[in-house]
Tab-separated table of C-alpha atoms and ligand atoms in Angstrom:
chain	number	residue	atom	x	y	z
A	1	UNK	CA	35.817	28.849	55.911
A	2	UNK	CA	39.177	27.335	54.905
A	3	UNK	CA	39.515	23.560	54.324
A	4	UNK	CA	41.426	23.345	57.617
A	5	UNK	CA	38.645	25.167	59.512
A	6	UNK	CA	36.095	22.920	57.817
A	7	UNK	CA	37.877	19.775	59.101
A	8	UNK	CA	38.093	21.153	62.602
A	9	UNK	CA	34.445	22.212	62.673
A	10	UNK	CA	33.211	18.814	61.430
A	11	UNK	CA	35.358	16.947	63.956
A	12	UNK	CA	34.219	19.216	66.768
A	13	UNK	CA	30.567	18.611	65.948
A	14	UNK	CA	31.229	14.863	66.131
A	15	UNK	CA	32.833	15.375	69.530
A	16	UNK	CA	29.836	17.384	70.821
A	17	UNK	CA	27.467	14.646	69.586
A	18	UNK	CA	29.522	11.988	71.377
A	19	UNK	CA	30.039	10.184	68.068
A	20	UNK	CA	33.724	10.936	67.403
A	21	UNK	CA	35.273	7.819	65.880
A	22	UNK	CA	38.721	6.674	67.001
A	23	UNK	CA	40.844	3.743	65.865
A	24	UNK	CA	41.717	1.256	68.590
A	25	UNK	CA	44.335	-1.455	68.279
A	26	UNK	CA	43.486	-5.064	69.089
A	27	UNK	CA	43.474	-5.853	72.800
A	28	UNK	CA	43.587	-8.860	75.098
A	29	UNK	CA	40.000	-8.597	76.292
A	30	UNK	CA	37.584	-11.503	75.848
A	31	UNK	CA	36.306	-11.285	72.290
A	32	UNK	CA	32.637	-10.344	72.049
A	33	UNK	CA	33.332	-7.873	69.267
A	34	UNK	CA	34.941	-9.489	66.243
A	35	UNK	CA	33.175	-11.092	63.295
A	36	UNK	CA	35.372	-14.182	63.685
A	37	UNK	CA	32.283	-16.224	64.530
A	38	UNK	CA	33.821	-19.663	63.965
A	39	UNK	CA	37.337	-18.768	65.133
A	40	UNK	CA	38.843	-19.212	61.641
A	41	UNK	CA	40.853	-15.973	61.822
A	42	UNK	CA	42.714	-17.340	64.853
A	43	UNK	CA	42.818	-20.963	63.682
A	44	UNK	CA	46.302	-22.477	63.698
A	45	UNK	CA	44.938	-25.326	61.597
A	46	UNK	CA	43.765	-22.902	58.916
A	47	UNK	CA	47.036	-21.018	59.016
A	48	UNK	CA	48.941	-24.287	58.446
A	49	UNK	CA	46.576	-25.251	55.622
A	50	UNK	CA	47.212	-21.891	53.922
A	51	UNK	CA	50.996	-22.227	54.260
A	52	UNK	CA	50.899	-25.779	52.880
A	53	UNK	CA	48.725	-24.631	49.966
A	54	UNK	CA	51.139	-21.803	49.116
A	55	UNK	CA	54.022	-24.305	48.980
A	56	UNK	CA	52.197	-25.979	46.078
A	57	UNK	CA	52.454	-22.840	43.959
A	58	UNK	CA	56.069	-21.654	44.240
A	59	UNK	CA	56.000	-19.935	40.852
A	60	UNK	CA	52.997	-17.681	41.479
A	61	UNK	CA	54.155	-14.143	42.309
A	62	UNK	CA	53.570	-12.585	45.726
A	63	UNK	CA	51.746	-9.661	44.216
A	64	UNK	CA	49.104	-10.060	41.516
A	65	UNK	CA	50.792	-7.252	39.485
A	66	UNK	CA	47.630	-5.847	37.933
A	67	UNK	CA	43.877	-5.918	37.579
A	68	UNK	CA	42.198	-9.187	36.591
A	69	UNK	CA	41.628	-7.796	33.061
A	70	UNK	CA	45.335	-7.028	32.613
A	71	UNK	CA	48.216	-8.895	34.294
A	72	UNK	CA	46.423	-9.936	37.489
A	73	UNK	CA	44.378	-12.968	36.437
A	74	UNK	CA	45.416	-16.566	37.234
A	75	UNK	CA	44.045	-20.061	36.695
A	76	UNK	CA	44.135	-20.208	40.503
A	77	UNK	CA	41.592	-17.361	40.797
A	78	UNK	CA	39.339	-18.854	38.112
A	79	UNK	CA	39.453	-22.334	39.686
A	80	UNK	CA	38.666	-20.792	43.067
A	81	UNK	CA	35.616	-19.078	41.594
A	82	UNK	CA	34.412	-22.411	40.207
A	83	UNK	CA	34.929	-24.060	43.598
A	84	UNK	CA	32.985	-21.325	45.424
A	85	UNK	CA	30.147	-21.318	42.864
A	86	UNK	CA	29.850	-25.110	43.209
A	87	UNK	CA	29.826	-24.873	47.005
A	88	UNK	CA	26.913	-22.436	46.847
A	89	UNK	CA	25.085	-24.423	44.170
A	90	UNK	CA	25.307	-21.602	41.604
A	91	UNK	CA	26.426	-21.312	37.984
A	92	UNK	CA	29.197	-18.824	38.619
A	93	UNK	CA	30.718	-16.197	40.846
A	94	UNK	CA	33.207	-13.346	40.597
A	95	UNK	CA	35.799	-12.397	43.197
A	96	UNK	CA	35.986	-8.851	44.535
A	97	UNK	CA	38.623	-7.477	46.883
A	98	UNK	CA	36.085	-6.875	49.667
A	99	UNK	CA	32.395	-7.046	50.397
A	100	UNK	CA	32.269	-3.276	50.110
A	101	UNK	CA	33.734	-3.513	46.601
A	102	UNK	CA	31.330	-6.314	45.677
A	103	UNK	CA	28.228	-4.347	46.662
A	104	UNK	CA	29.583	-1.215	45.035
A	105	UNK	CA	30.442	-2.999	41.782
A	106	UNK	CA	27.175	-4.912	41.504
A	107	UNK	CA	24.753	-2.222	42.575
A	108	UNK	CA	26.367	0.666	40.718
A	109	UNK	CA	26.505	-1.214	37.417
A	110	UNK	CA	23.336	-3.316	37.253
A	111	UNK	CA	20.402	-0.889	37.746
A	112	UNK	CA	20.127	1.683	34.963
A	113	UNK	CA	18.506	5.095	34.665
A	114	UNK	CA	14.729	4.536	34.772
A	115	UNK	CA	15.090	1.392	36.931
A	116	UNK	CA	14.173	1.104	40.609
A	117	UNK	CA	16.156	-0.308	43.505
A	118	UNK	CA	14.303	-1.024	46.737
A	119	UNK	CA	16.375	-1.875	49.811
A	120	UNK	CA	15.644	-2.617	53.446
A	121	UNK	CA	16.075	0.574	55.484
A	122	UNK	CA	18.763	-1.140	57.592
A	123	UNK	CA	20.867	-2.211	54.619
A	124	UNK	CA	24.645	-1.930	54.992
A	125	UNK	CA	26.392	1.266	53.898
A	126	UNK	CA	28.064	-0.561	50.991
A	127	UNK	CA	24.624	-1.443	49.575
A	128	UNK	CA	23.422	2.137	49.828
A	129	UNK	CA	26.640	3.574	48.404
A	130	UNK	CA	26.473	1.161	45.462
A	131	UNK	CA	22.892	2.110	44.627
A	132	UNK	CA	23.726	5.808	44.984
A	133	UNK	CA	26.419	5.426	42.342
A	134	UNK	CA	23.885	4.014	39.887
A	135	UNK	CA	21.462	6.248	37.998
A	136	UNK	CA	18.421	4.296	39.202
A	137	UNK	CA	15.756	5.536	41.627
A	138	UNK	CA	16.452	4.361	45.194
A	139	UNK	CA	13.714	3.633	47.732
A	140	UNK	CA	13.949	2.018	51.159
A	141	UNK	CA	11.254	-0.084	52.813
A	142	UNK	CA	10.613	-0.411	56.543
A	143	UNK	CA	12.829	-3.042	58.114
A	144	UNK	CA	11.540	-6.553	57.306
A	145	UNK	CA	8.079	-5.115	56.593
A	146	UNK	CA	6.506	-7.082	53.725
A	147	UNK	CA	3.488	-4.814	53.460
A	148	UNK	CA	5.690	-1.764	53.014
A	149	UNK	CA	7.890	-3.629	50.534
A	150	UNK	CA	4.804	-4.500	48.499
A	151	UNK	CA	3.746	-0.833	48.408
A	152	UNK	CA	7.172	0.105	47.055
A	153	UNK	CA	7.065	-2.750	44.517
A	154	UNK	CA	3.682	-1.505	43.263
A	155	UNK	CA	5.127	1.960	42.638
A	156	UNK	CA	8.348	0.767	40.954
A	157	UNK	CA	9.351	1.681	37.401
A	158	UNK	CA	11.652	-0.060	34.932
A	159	UNK	CA	13.526	-3.130	36.026
A	160	UNK	CA	13.177	-3.484	39.754
A	161	UNK	CA	15.866	-4.826	42.113
A	162	UNK	CA	15.166	-5.631	45.762
A	163	UNK	CA	18.202	-5.758	48.045
A	164	UNK	CA	18.231	-7.294	51.525
A	165	UNK	CA	20.674	-8.860	53.956
A	166	UNK	CA	19.919	-12.399	55.073
A	167	UNK	CA	21.272	-11.506	58.542
A	168	UNK	CA	21.410	-7.809	59.409
A	169	UNK	CA	24.836	-6.600	60.441
A	170	UNK	CA	23.856	-4.169	63.185
A	171	UNK	CA	20.622	-5.811	64.390
A	172	UNK	CA	21.483	-9.476	64.001
A	173	UNK	CA	17.956	-10.392	62.921
A	174	UNK	CA	17.009	-12.195	59.694
A	175	UNK	CA	15.121	-11.143	56.596
A	176	UNK	CA	11.983	-13.246	55.976
A	177	UNK	CA	13.699	-14.450	52.809
A	178	UNK	CA	11.153	-16.986	51.578
A	179	UNK	CA	8.262	-14.526	51.817
A	180	UNK	CA	10.355	-11.733	50.274
A	181	UNK	CA	11.357	-14.004	47.387
A	182	UNK	CA	7.677	-14.822	46.694
A	183	UNK	CA	6.654	-11.171	46.762
A	184	UNK	CA	9.537	-10.103	44.558
A	185	UNK	CA	8.617	-12.785	42.011
A	186	UNK	CA	4.954	-11.752	42.077
A	187	UNK	CA	5.974	-8.236	40.987
A	188	UNK	CA	8.516	-9.444	38.388
A	189	UNK	CA	11.336	-7.872	40.319
A	190	UNK	CA	14.619	-9.614	41.147
A	191	UNK	CA	16.142	-10.309	44.520
A	192	UNK	CA	19.698	-9.598	45.662
A	193	UNK	CA	20.810	-10.968	49.040
A	194	UNK	CA	23.877	-9.971	51.038
A	195	UNK	CA	24.987	-13.011	53.054
A	196	UNK	CA	27.944	-11.382	54.857
A	197	UNK	CA	26.807	-12.469	58.324
A	198	UNK	CA	25.212	-15.762	57.289
A	199	UNK	CA	28.132	-17.570	55.621
A	200	UNK	CA	29.577	-20.035	58.105
A	201	UNK	CA	27.138	-19.202	60.901
A	202	UNK	CA	24.553	-21.014	58.775
A	203	UNK	CA	27.027	-23.113	56.830
A	204	UNK	CA	26.639	-22.123	53.149
A	205	UNK	CA	24.363	-19.203	54.050
A	206	UNK	CA	20.602	-18.823	54.396
A	207	UNK	CA	19.859	-18.805	50.665
A	208	UNK	CA	21.256	-22.334	50.414
A	209	UNK	CA	19.704	-23.374	53.707
A	210	UNK	CA	16.246	-22.219	52.587
A	211	UNK	CA	16.770	-23.671	49.095
A	212	UNK	CA	16.237	-20.271	47.483
A	213	UNK	CA	19.153	-20.447	45.044
A	214	UNK	CA	16.955	-20.188	41.960
A	215	UNK	CA	14.825	-17.386	43.467
A	216	UNK	CA	17.816	-15.127	44.085
A	217	UNK	CA	19.391	-13.200	41.203
A	218	UNK	CA	22.644	-12.398	42.994
A	219	UNK	CA	24.229	-13.103	46.355
A	220	UNK	CA	27.052	-11.158	47.966
A	221	UNK	CA	29.183	-13.443	50.098
A	222	UNK	CA	32.021	-11.960	52.100
A	223	UNK	CA	35.066	-13.667	53.592
A	224	UNK	CA	36.102	-11.199	56.298
A	225	UNK	CA	33.675	-12.575	58.853
A	226	UNK	CA	33.110	-16.292	59.581
A	227	UNK	CA	35.644	-17.359	56.932
A	228	UNK	CA	38.319	-15.494	58.870
A	229	UNK	CA	40.107	-13.870	55.925
A	230	UNK	CA	39.232	-11.111	53.438
A	231	UNK	CA	37.497	-10.583	50.103
A	232	UNK	CA	34.086	-11.404	48.648
A	233	UNK	CA	32.224	-12.878	45.701
A	234	UNK	CA	29.094	-11.998	43.813
A	235	UNK	CA	27.344	-15.298	43.127
A	236	UNK	CA	24.862	-15.725	40.258
A	237	UNK	CA	24.604	-16.772	36.625
A	238	UNK	CA	27.349	-17.001	33.995
A	239	UNK	CA	25.829	-13.961	32.304
A	240	UNK	CA	25.949	-11.978	35.544
A	241	UNK	CA	29.632	-12.867	35.971
A	242	UNK	CA	30.435	-11.745	32.425
A	243	UNK	CA	28.393	-8.567	32.914
A	244	UNK	CA	30.329	-7.656	36.057
A	245	UNK	CA	33.665	-8.333	34.346
A	246	UNK	CA	32.587	-5.821	31.702
A	247	UNK	CA	30.799	-3.178	33.757
A	248	UNK	CA	31.579	-3.344	37.498
A	249	UNK	CA	34.099	-0.567	38.005
A	250	UNK	CA	35.233	-1.764	41.454
A	251	UNK	CA	36.245	-5.021	39.737
A	252	UNK	CA	37.762	-3.534	36.584
A	253	UNK	CA	39.825	-0.690	38.011
A	254	UNK	CA	41.620	-2.301	40.908
A	255	UNK	CA	44.604	-4.574	41.449
A	256	UNK	CA	43.591	-8.226	41.792
A	257	UNK	CA	43.963	-9.982	45.152
A	258	UNK	CA	47.355	-11.644	45.689
A	259	UNK	CA	47.830	-15.419	45.925
A	260	UNK	CA	47.984	-15.349	49.720
A	261	UNK	CA	44.460	-13.927	49.920
A	262	UNK	CA	43.128	-16.413	47.364
A	263	UNK	CA	44.764	-19.361	49.152
A	264	UNK	CA	43.255	-18.153	52.444
A	265	UNK	CA	39.788	-18.065	50.892
A	266	UNK	CA	40.234	-21.507	49.301
A	267	UNK	CA	41.454	-23.095	52.518
A	268	UNK	CA	38.724	-21.249	54.465
A	269	UNK	CA	36.165	-23.017	52.267
A	270	UNK	CA	37.930	-26.362	52.762
A	271	UNK	CA	37.854	-25.870	56.524
A	272	UNK	CA	34.216	-24.743	56.474
A	273	UNK	CA	33.225	-27.925	54.625
A	274	UNK	CA	34.500	-29.955	57.585
A	275	UNK	CA	33.369	-27.649	60.414
A	276	UNK	CA	29.841	-28.800	61.253
A	277	UNK	CA	30.890	-29.394	64.872
A	278	UNK	CA	32.148	-25.819	65.211
A	279	UNK	CA	28.949	-24.490	63.620
A	280	UNK	CA	26.916	-26.564	66.113
A	281	UNK	CA	29.083	-25.263	68.962
A	282	UNK	CA	28.329	-21.689	67.898
A	283	UNK	CA	24.589	-22.442	67.955
A	284	UNK	CA	24.931	-23.845	71.496
A	285	UNK	CA	26.669	-20.630	72.605
A	286	UNK	CA	23.998	-18.478	70.939
A	287	UNK	CA	21.225	-20.411	72.701
A	288	UNK	CA	23.065	-20.095	76.025
A	289	UNK	CA	23.400	-16.310	75.626
A	290	UNK	CA	19.721	-15.976	74.672
A	291	UNK	CA	18.549	-17.985	77.656
A	292	UNK	CA	20.762	-16.024	80.064
A	293	UNK	CA	19.521	-12.710	78.637
A	294	UNK	CA	15.883	-13.820	78.501
A	295	UNK	CA	14.898	-11.444	81.306
A	296	UNK	CA	16.607	-8.385	79.810
A	297	UNK	CA	13.940	-6.620	77.742
A	298	UNK	CA	16.349	-4.548	75.621
A	299	UNK	CA	18.198	-7.663	74.470
A	300	UNK	CA	17.736	-9.203	71.019
A	301	UNK	CA	16.933	-12.891	70.739
A	302	UNK	CA	18.421	-13.692	67.345
A	303	UNK	CA	19.536	-17.177	66.321
A	304	UNK	CA	22.494	-15.548	64.595
A	305	UNK	CA	25.880	-14.641	66.029
A	306	UNK	CA	25.130	-10.904	66.301
A	307	UNK	CA	23.105	-9.854	69.347
A	308	UNK	CA	22.155	-6.344	70.343
A	309	UNK	CA	21.387	-4.554	73.550
A	310	UNK	CA	19.604	-1.305	72.799
A	311	UNK	CA	20.620	1.396	75.285
A	312	UNK	CA	19.711	4.687	73.570
A	313	UNK	CA	21.980	7.743	73.501
A	314	UNK	CA	25.647	7.825	72.581
A	315	UNK	CA	26.919	8.677	76.076
A	316	UNK	CA	25.021	5.982	78.057
A	317	UNK	CA	25.938	3.370	75.425
A	318	UNK	CA	29.616	4.324	75.564
A	319	UNK	CA	29.500	4.310	79.352
A	320	UNK	CA	28.123	0.758	79.519
A	321	UNK	CA	30.624	-0.477	76.917
A	322	UNK	CA	33.438	1.060	78.928
A	323	UNK	CA	32.224	-0.684	82.120
A	324	UNK	CA	32.165	-4.018	80.308
A	325	UNK	CA	35.643	-3.409	78.888
A	326	UNK	CA	36.941	-2.644	82.364
A	327	UNK	CA	35.458	-5.969	83.476
A	328	UNK	CA	37.528	-7.698	80.761
A	329	UNK	CA	35.040	-8.038	77.885
A	330	UNK	CA	35.613	-6.590	74.437
A	331	UNK	CA	32.167	-5.189	73.707
A	332	UNK	CA	31.875	-2.109	71.506
A	333	UNK	CA	29.209	0.582	71.397
A	334	UNK	CA	27.442	1.225	68.101
A	335	UNK	CA	26.534	4.885	68.032
A	336	UNK	CA	24.463	7.248	65.934
A	337	UNK	CA	24.867	8.129	63.086
A	338	UNK	CA	25.917	4.516	62.332
A	339	UNK	CA	22.500	3.509	63.752
A	340	UNK	CA	19.405	5.705	64.115
A	341	UNK	CA	19.301	8.134	67.032
A	342	UNK	CA	17.642	6.534	70.049
A	343	UNK	CA	18.712	3.020	68.999
A	344	UNK	CA	22.366	3.317	70.053
A	345	UNK	CA	23.393	-0.107	71.259
A	346	UNK	CA	25.949	-2.637	72.281
A	347	UNK	CA	26.647	-5.108	69.490
A	348	UNK	CA	27.598	-8.397	71.094
A	349	UNK	CA	29.137	-10.956	68.751
A	350	UNK	CA	29.121	-14.562	69.872
A	351	UNK	CA	31.737	-17.057	68.779
A	352	UNK	CA	32.155	-20.811	68.857
A	353	UNK	CA	35.292	-20.171	70.944
A	354	UNK	CA	33.559	-18.125	73.680
A	355	UNK	CA	33.424	-20.410	76.724
A	356	UNK	CA	30.292	-21.041	78.769
A	357	UNK	CA	31.943	-19.222	81.708
A	358	UNK	CA	32.798	-16.190	79.551
A	359	UNK	CA	29.223	-15.887	78.306
A	360	UNK	CA	27.778	-16.388	81.790
A	361	UNK	CA	30.128	-13.787	83.278
A	362	UNK	CA	29.379	-11.284	80.514
A	363	UNK	CA	25.629	-11.581	80.977
A	364	UNK	CA	26.022	-11.258	84.767
A	365	UNK	CA	27.996	-8.027	84.418
A	366	UNK	CA	25.486	-6.646	81.914
A	367	UNK	CA	22.596	-7.388	84.286
A	368	UNK	CA	24.395	-5.772	87.245
A	369	UNK	CA	24.967	-2.652	85.148
A	370	UNK	CA	21.348	-2.552	83.960
A	371	UNK	CA	20.040	-3.331	87.457
A	372	UNK	CA	18.250	-6.448	86.191
A	373	UNK	CA	17.742	-8.931	89.048
B	401	LIG	C1	26.076	-6.791	55.382
B	401	LIG	C2	27.469	-6.409	54.987
B	401	LIG	N1	27.768	-6.316	53.680
B	401	LIG	C3	28.996	-5.972	53.271
B	401	LIG	C4	29.999	-5.726	54.173
B	401	LIG	C5	31.344	-5.324	53.674
B	401	LIG	O1	32.187	-6.420	53.629
B	401	LIG	P1	33.766	-6.218	53.735
B	401	LIG	O2	34.063	-5.982	55.177
B	401	LIG	O3	34.338	-7.461	53.193
B	401	LIG	O4	34.097	-5.013	52.901
B	401	LIG	C6	29.744	-5.858	55.542
B	401	LIG	C7	30.792	-5.683	56.562
B	401	LIG	O5	31.306	-4.763	56.926
B	401	LIG	C8	28.443	-6.190	55.962
B	401	LIG	O6	28.141	-6.263	57.260
């Protein structure tokens, strides 16, 4: 088979399975799809704050001109890292260009041959890819199942790292972080928590909220979701920061983020610090959605911004998403192989800026389509 035939055959098999991925440009439908939970990405106030901040640094170049270890480092980036570490009540943090890069850099460099990494079976692709790049043994445990985690901890060799998400990206539910932290400590393992979908929705994230800072070895905090911009940090000790600077290849071998990205992150944090009302508004919208969907058995009941409606099968899930889009709502289907076969779903993201009417109308249309009275 030639490379060209190989491409065509792989794409055709995706088409037969109903899982062919296509890029779509942004639309004018009502947003129940984006990760802009607090509306920061569309915030005029934030945009003005970023522009004003950039005016203060007229001599910093547009482009960073190199990796952080060569020409690309600035006092601005280092001060930003101190600000973020302080916000999260940690010793230090290190910026990465994305959450994907952060997970890849941390998890490929930290566990060594002979070590064990145990992750929740629903962990994000960037967590799995990072572990795969390490030479450690990788095991998954059943989603949020402490008993199964304990079995894996008992069988672990070498240094053992347990990786979970505080809020799961495709299921919207939470890890039982306090219980996991206790178990991990009992087995002398260390805990790594990805807070991508918790920052902002739960203010500083669930690790801070549950006062687990000292029980968590490293946190991955990403800025492309509630913070409305782009990039990520790994939060932890000073030693961890220095280790990553020396060994995390996705940090070392890439051009540093430009000033505009760093200013966006800094101003995003400033805005977050004064956004309790918006965070409360989001919680009100989440509660409203949950109460309206209370009689729909397939619907999740998470207190986070990500809700799911399990449909099963790529075609039926796409069909329902298309009906909702035609009714004016931007709801996207999540298909296998992104999620396990049989659990294909709609992923409904709630935002502080979704109005009561929008949420009520969406739930009405869903119920009509599912024949729920
Ligand atoms: C749990 C989780 N971790 C990491 C990432 C990657 O973050 P980023 O989009 O900044 O690369 C995502 C988002 O896609 C995510 O959902």
